[in-house]
CSV table of C-alpha atoms and ligand atoms in Angstrom, one decimal:
chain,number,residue,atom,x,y,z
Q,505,UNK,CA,-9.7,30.8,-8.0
Q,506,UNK,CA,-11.2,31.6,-11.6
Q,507,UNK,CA,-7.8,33.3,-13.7
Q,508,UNK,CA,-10.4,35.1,-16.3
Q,509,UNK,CA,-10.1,38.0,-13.4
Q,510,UNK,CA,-6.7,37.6,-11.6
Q,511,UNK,CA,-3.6,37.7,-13.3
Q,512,UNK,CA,-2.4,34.1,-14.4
Q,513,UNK,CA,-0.7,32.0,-11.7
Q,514,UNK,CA,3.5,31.5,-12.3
Q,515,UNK,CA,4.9,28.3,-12.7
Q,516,UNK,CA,8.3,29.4,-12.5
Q,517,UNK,CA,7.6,31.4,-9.0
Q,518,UNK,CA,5.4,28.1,-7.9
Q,519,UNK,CA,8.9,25.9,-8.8
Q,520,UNK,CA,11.2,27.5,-6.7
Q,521,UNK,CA,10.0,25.1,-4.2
Q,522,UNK,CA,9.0,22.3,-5.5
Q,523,UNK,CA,10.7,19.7,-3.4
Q,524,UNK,CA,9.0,21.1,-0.6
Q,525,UNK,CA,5.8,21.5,-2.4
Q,526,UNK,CA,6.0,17.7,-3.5
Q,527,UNK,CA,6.3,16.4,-0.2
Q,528,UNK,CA,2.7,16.2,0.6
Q,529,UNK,CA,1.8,15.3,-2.2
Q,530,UNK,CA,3.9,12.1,-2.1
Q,531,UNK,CA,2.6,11.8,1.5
Q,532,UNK,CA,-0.8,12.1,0.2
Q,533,UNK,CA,-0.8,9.7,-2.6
Q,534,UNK,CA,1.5,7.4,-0.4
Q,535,UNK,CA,-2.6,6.5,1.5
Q,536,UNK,CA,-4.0,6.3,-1.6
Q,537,UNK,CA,-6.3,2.3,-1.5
Q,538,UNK,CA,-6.3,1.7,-4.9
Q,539,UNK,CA,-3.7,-0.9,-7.1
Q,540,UNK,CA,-4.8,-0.7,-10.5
Q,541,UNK,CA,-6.9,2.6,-11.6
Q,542,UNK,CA,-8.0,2.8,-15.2
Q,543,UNK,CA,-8.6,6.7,-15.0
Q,544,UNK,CA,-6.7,8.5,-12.7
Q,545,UNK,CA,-7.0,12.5,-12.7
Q,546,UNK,CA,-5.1,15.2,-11.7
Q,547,UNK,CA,-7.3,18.1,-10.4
Q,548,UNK,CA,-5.8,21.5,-9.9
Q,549,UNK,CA,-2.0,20.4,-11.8
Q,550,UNK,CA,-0.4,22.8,-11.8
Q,551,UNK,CA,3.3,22.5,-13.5
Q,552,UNK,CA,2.7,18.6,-13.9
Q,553,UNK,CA,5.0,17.8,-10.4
Q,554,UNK,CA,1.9,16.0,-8.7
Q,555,UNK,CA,1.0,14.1,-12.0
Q,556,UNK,CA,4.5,13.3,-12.7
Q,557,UNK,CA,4.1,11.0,-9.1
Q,558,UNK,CA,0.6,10.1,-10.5
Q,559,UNK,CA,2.2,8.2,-13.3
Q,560,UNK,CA,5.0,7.1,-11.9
Q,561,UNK,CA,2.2,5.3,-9.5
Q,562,UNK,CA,0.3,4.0,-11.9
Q,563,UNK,CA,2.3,3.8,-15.2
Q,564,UNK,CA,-0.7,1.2,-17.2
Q,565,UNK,CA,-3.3,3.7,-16.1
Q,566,UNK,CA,-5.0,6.6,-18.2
Q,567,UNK,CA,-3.2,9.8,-16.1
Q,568,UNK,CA,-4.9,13.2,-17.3
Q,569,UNK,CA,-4.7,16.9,-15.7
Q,570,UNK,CA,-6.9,19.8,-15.4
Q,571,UNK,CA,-5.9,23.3,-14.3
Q,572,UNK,CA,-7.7,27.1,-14.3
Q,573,UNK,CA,-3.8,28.3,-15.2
Q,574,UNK,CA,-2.5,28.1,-19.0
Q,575,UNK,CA,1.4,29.2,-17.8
Q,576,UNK,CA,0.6,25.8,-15.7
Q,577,UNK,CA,-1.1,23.9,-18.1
Q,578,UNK,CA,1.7,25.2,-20.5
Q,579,UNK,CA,4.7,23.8,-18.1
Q,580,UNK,CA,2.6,20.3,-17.1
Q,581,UNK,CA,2.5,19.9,-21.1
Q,582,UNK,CA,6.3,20.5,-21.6
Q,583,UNK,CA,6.8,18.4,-18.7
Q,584,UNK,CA,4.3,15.8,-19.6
Q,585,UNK,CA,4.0,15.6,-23.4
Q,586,UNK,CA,2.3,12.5,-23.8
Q,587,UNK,CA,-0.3,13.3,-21.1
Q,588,UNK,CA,-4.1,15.0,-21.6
Q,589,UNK,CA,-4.0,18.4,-19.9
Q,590,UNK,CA,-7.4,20.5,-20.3
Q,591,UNK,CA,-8.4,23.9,-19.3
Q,592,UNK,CA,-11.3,23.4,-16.6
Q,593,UNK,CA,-12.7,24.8,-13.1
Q,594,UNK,CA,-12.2,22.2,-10.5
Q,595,UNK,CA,-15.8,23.7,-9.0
Q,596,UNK,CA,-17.7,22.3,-12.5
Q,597,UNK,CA,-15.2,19.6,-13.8
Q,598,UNK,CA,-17.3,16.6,-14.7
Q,599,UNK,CA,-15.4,13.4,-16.5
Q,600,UNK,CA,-17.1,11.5,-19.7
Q,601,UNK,CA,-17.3,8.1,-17.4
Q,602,UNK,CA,-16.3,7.3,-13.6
Q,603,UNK,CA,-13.1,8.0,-12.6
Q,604,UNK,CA,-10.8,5.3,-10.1
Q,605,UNK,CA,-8.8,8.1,-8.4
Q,606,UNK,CA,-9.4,12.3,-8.2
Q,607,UNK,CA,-6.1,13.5,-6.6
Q,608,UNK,CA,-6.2,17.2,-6.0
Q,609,UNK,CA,-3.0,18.6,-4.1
Q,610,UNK,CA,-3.5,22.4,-3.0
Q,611,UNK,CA,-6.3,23.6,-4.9
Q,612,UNK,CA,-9.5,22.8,-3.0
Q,613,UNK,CA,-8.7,25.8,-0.4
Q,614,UNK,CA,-9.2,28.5,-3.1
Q,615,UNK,CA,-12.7,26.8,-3.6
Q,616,UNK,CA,-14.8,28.9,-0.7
Q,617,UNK,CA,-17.5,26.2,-1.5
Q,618,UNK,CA,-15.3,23.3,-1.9
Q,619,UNK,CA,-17.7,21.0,0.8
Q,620,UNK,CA,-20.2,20.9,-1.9
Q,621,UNK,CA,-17.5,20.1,-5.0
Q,622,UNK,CA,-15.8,17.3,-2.9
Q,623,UNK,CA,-19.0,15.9,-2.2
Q,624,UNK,CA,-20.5,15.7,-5.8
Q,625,UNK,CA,-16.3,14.0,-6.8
Q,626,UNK,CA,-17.0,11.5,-4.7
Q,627,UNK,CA,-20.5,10.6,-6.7
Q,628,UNK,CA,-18.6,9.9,-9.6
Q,629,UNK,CA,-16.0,7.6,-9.2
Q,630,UNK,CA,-16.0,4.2,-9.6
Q,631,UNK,CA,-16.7,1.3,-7.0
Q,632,UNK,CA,-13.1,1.2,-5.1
Q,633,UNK,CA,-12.0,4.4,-6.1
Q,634,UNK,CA,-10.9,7.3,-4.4
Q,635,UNK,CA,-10.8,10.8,-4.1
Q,636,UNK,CA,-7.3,12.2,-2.7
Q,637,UNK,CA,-7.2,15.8,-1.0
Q,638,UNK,CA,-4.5,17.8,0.1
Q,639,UNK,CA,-5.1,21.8,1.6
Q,640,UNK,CA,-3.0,23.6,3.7
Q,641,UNK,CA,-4.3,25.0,6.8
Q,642,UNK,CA,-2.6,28.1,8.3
Q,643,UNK,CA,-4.8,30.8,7.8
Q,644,UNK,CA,-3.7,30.8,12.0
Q,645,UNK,CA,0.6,30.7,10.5
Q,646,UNK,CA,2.1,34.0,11.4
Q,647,UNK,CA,3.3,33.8,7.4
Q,648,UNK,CA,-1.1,34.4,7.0
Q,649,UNK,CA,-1.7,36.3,10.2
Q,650,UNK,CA,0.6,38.9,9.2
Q,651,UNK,CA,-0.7,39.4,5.6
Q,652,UNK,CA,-4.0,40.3,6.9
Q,653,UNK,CA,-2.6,42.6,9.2
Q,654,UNK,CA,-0.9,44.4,6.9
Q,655,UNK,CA,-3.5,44.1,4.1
Q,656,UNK,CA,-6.3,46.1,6.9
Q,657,UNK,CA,-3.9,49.2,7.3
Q,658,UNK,CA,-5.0,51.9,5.8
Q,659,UNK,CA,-3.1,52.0,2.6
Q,660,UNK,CA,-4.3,48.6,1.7
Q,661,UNK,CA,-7.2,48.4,3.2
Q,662,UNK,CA,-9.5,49.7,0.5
Q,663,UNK,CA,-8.3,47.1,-2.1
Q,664,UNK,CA,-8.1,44.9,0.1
Q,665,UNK,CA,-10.9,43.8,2.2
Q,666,UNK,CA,-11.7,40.6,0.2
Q,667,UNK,CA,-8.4,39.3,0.2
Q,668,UNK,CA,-8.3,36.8,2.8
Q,669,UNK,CA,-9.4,33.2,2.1
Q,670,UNK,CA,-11.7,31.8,4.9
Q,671,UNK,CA,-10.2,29.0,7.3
Q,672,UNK,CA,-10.9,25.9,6.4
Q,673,UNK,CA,-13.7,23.7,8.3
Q,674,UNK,CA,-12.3,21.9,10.6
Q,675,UNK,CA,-11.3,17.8,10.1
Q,676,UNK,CA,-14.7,16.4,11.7
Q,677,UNK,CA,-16.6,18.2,9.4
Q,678,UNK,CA,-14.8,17.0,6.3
Q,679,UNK,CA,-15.5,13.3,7.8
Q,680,UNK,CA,-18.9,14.3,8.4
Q,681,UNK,CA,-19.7,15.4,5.4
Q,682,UNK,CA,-18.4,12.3,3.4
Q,683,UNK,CA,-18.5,9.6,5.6
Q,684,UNK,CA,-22.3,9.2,4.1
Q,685,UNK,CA,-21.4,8.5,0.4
Q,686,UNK,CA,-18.0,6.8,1.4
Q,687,UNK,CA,-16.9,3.4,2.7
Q,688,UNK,CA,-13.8,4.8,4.6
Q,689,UNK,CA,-12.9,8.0,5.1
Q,690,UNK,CA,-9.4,9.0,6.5
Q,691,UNK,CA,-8.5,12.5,7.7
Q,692,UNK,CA,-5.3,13.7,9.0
Q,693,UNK,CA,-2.9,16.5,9.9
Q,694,UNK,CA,0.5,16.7,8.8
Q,695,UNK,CA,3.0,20.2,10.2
Q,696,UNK,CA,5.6,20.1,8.1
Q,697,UNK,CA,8.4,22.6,9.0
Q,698,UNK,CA,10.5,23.1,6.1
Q,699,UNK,CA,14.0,25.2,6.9
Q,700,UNK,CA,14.3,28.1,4.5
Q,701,UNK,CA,17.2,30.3,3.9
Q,702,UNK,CA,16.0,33.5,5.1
Q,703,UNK,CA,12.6,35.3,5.8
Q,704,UNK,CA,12.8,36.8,2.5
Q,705,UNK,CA,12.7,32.7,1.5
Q,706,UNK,CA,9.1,32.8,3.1
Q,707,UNK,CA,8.2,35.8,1.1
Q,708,UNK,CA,9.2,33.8,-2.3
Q,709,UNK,CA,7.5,30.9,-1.4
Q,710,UNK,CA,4.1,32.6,-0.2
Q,711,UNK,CA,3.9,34.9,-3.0
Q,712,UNK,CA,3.7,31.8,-5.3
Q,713,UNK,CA,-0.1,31.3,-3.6
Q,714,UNK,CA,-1.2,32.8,0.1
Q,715,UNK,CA,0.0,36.1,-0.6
Q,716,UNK,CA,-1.7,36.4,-4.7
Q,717,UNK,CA,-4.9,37.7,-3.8
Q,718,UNK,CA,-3.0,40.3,-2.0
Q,719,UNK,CA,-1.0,41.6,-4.1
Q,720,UNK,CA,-2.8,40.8,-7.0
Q,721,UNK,CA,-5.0,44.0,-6.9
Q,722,UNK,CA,-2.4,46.6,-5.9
Q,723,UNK,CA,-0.6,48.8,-8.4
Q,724,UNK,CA,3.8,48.0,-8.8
Q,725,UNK,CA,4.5,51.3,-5.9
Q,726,UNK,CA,1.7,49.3,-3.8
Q,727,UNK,CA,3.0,46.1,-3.9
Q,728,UNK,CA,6.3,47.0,-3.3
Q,729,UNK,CA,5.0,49.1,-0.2
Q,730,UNK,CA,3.1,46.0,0.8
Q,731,UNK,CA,5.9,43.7,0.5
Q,732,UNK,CA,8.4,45.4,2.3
Q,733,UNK,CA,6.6,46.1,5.0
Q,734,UNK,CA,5.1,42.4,5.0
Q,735,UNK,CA,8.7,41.2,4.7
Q,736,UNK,CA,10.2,43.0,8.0
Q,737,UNK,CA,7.3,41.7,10.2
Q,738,UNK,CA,8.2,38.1,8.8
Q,739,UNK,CA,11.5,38.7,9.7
Q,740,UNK,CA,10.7,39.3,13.3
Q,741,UNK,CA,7.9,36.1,13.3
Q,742,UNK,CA,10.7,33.6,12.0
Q,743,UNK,CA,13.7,33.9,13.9
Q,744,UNK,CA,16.8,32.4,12.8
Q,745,UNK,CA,17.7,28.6,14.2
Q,746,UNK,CA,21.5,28.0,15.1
Q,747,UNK,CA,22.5,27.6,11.4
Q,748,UNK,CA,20.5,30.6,10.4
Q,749,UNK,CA,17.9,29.2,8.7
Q,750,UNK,CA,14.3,30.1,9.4
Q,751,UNK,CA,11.9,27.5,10.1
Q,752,UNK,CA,8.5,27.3,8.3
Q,753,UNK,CA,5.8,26.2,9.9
Q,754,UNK,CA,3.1,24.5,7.7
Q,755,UNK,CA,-0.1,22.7,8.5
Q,756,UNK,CA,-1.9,21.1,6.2
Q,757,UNK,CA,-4.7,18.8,6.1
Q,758,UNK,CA,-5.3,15.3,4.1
Q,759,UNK,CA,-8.7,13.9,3.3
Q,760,UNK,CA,-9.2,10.4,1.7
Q,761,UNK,CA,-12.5,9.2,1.1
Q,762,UNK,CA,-13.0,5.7,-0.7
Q,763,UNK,CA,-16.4,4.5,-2.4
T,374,LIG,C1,-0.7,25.2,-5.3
T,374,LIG,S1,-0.9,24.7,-7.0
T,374,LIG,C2,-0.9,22.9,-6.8
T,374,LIG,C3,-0.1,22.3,-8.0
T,374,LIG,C4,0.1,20.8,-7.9
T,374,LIG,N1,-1.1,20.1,-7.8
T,374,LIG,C5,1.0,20.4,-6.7
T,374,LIG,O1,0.7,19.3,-6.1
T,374,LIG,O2,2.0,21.1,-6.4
T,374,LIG,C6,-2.6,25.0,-7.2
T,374,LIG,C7,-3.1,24.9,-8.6
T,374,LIG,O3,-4.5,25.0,-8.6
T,374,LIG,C8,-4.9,25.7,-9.7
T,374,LIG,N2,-6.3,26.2,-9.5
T,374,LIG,C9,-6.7,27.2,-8.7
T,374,LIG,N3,-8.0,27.3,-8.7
T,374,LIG,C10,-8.5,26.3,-9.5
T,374,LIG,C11,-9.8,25.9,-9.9
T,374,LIG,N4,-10.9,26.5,-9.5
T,374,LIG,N5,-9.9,24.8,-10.8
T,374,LIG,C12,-8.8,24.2,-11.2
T,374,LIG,N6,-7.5,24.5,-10.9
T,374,LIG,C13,-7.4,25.6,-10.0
T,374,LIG,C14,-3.9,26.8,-9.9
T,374,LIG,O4,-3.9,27.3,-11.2
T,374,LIG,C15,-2.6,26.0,-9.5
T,374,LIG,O5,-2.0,25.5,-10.6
């Protein structure tokens, strides 16, 4: 998602999860084929919590970032000092020379045309490197059914017929389309279900990502309109388990393709 139109992404709103938002990432990078990258980059991030594991990885390898987001960009600097962080559009990001690992955790699914980017990645990286992708995939989640549904009633609708971001192609297709400029290609489903404290919980954490386009283009009465109504039908989706909690369900899917 280009931020030149839409207000900037939060780091801060993006944090208040971010053990739960580092799990796949770990998960990811935990399949990752490759022992000693010289150049391993960061697409899409963010607050510097996947890079941090990057590094941590890899500690003799050359670990840059690049993000759309300058409040993220800001916070993976603070967080990162001694790492490269640029401004640049995963869609058109091209490195200087070939790359051993691209890791990109959430980002890809706010690229409609993704296919094509993930594609062209895999052209330039080095023999034996990889390209690492993480996207969540519940568009189907009640926590994305019911912001559509509220985004088509009338009060909404107008600004907000283009909200929705597509579903994502499903896993053959992904293996299909790089199995041809690949040596191995592994995809796989994880559903996490991460116990939140209440459904206002799964309001915070979507409004970090899923629900921005929404409520991006609405005024401060419209979004407060939107949420609360968005808020009660959560609240009847996500019952509470025996210790109150609700339980967020959260597919998502994992793509690693090695040259
Ligand atoms: C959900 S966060 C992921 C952050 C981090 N990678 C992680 O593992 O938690 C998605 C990030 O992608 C960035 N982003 C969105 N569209 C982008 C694009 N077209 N090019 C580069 N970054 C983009 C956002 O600014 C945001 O920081």
């Amino acid at each position: 998602m280009s931020s030149s139109r839409t207000p900037d992404w939060s780091a801060a709103q993006y944090l208040k999860f971010e053990d739960e938002r580092t799990r796949p990432a770990r998960d990811l990078l935990a399949q990752v084929p490759v022992e000693n990258p010289r150049a391993v980059v960061d697409i899409g991030c963010g607050p510097g919590n996947s890079t941090e594991l990057l590094v941590a990885r890899w500690p003799h390898a050359s670990v840059s970032g690049i993000d759309t987001s300058p409040d993220m960009l800001a916070q993976a600097r603070r967080r990162l000092p001694a790492l490269r962080f640029e401004q640049a559009d995963a869609g058109t990001w091209a490195p200087g020379a070939p790359v051993d690992v691209i890791f990109a955790n959430a980002v890809f699914q706010w690229l409609p045309d993704h296919p094509v980017v993930l594609k062209r990645l895999v052209g330039l990286l080095s023999p034996g490197g990889a390209l690492a992708v993480q996207m969540p995939d519940n568009m189907s989640e009640p926590s994305h059914v019911l912001m559509r549904e509220v985004a088509s009633e009338p009060a909404f609708a107008g600004k907000l017929a283009r909200a929705a971001r597509k579903p994502l192609p499903s896993f053959s297709a992904y293996y299909d389309l790089l199995m041809p400029v690949a040596r191995r290609v592994d995809v796989w489903h994880t559903i996490y279900t991460h116990p939140l404290e209440n459904a206002e919980a799964i309001v915070e954490w979507v409004k970090a990502t899923g629900l921005k386009p929404f409520l991006d283009p609405l005024d401060d009465e419209e979004r407060y309109r939107f949420l609360a109504v968005y808020t009660e039908k959560i609240r009847q989706a996500y019952p509470p388990a025996l210790d109150e909690k609700v339980l967020l369900r959260f597919p998502r899917l994992f793509i690693v393709a090695q040259v």
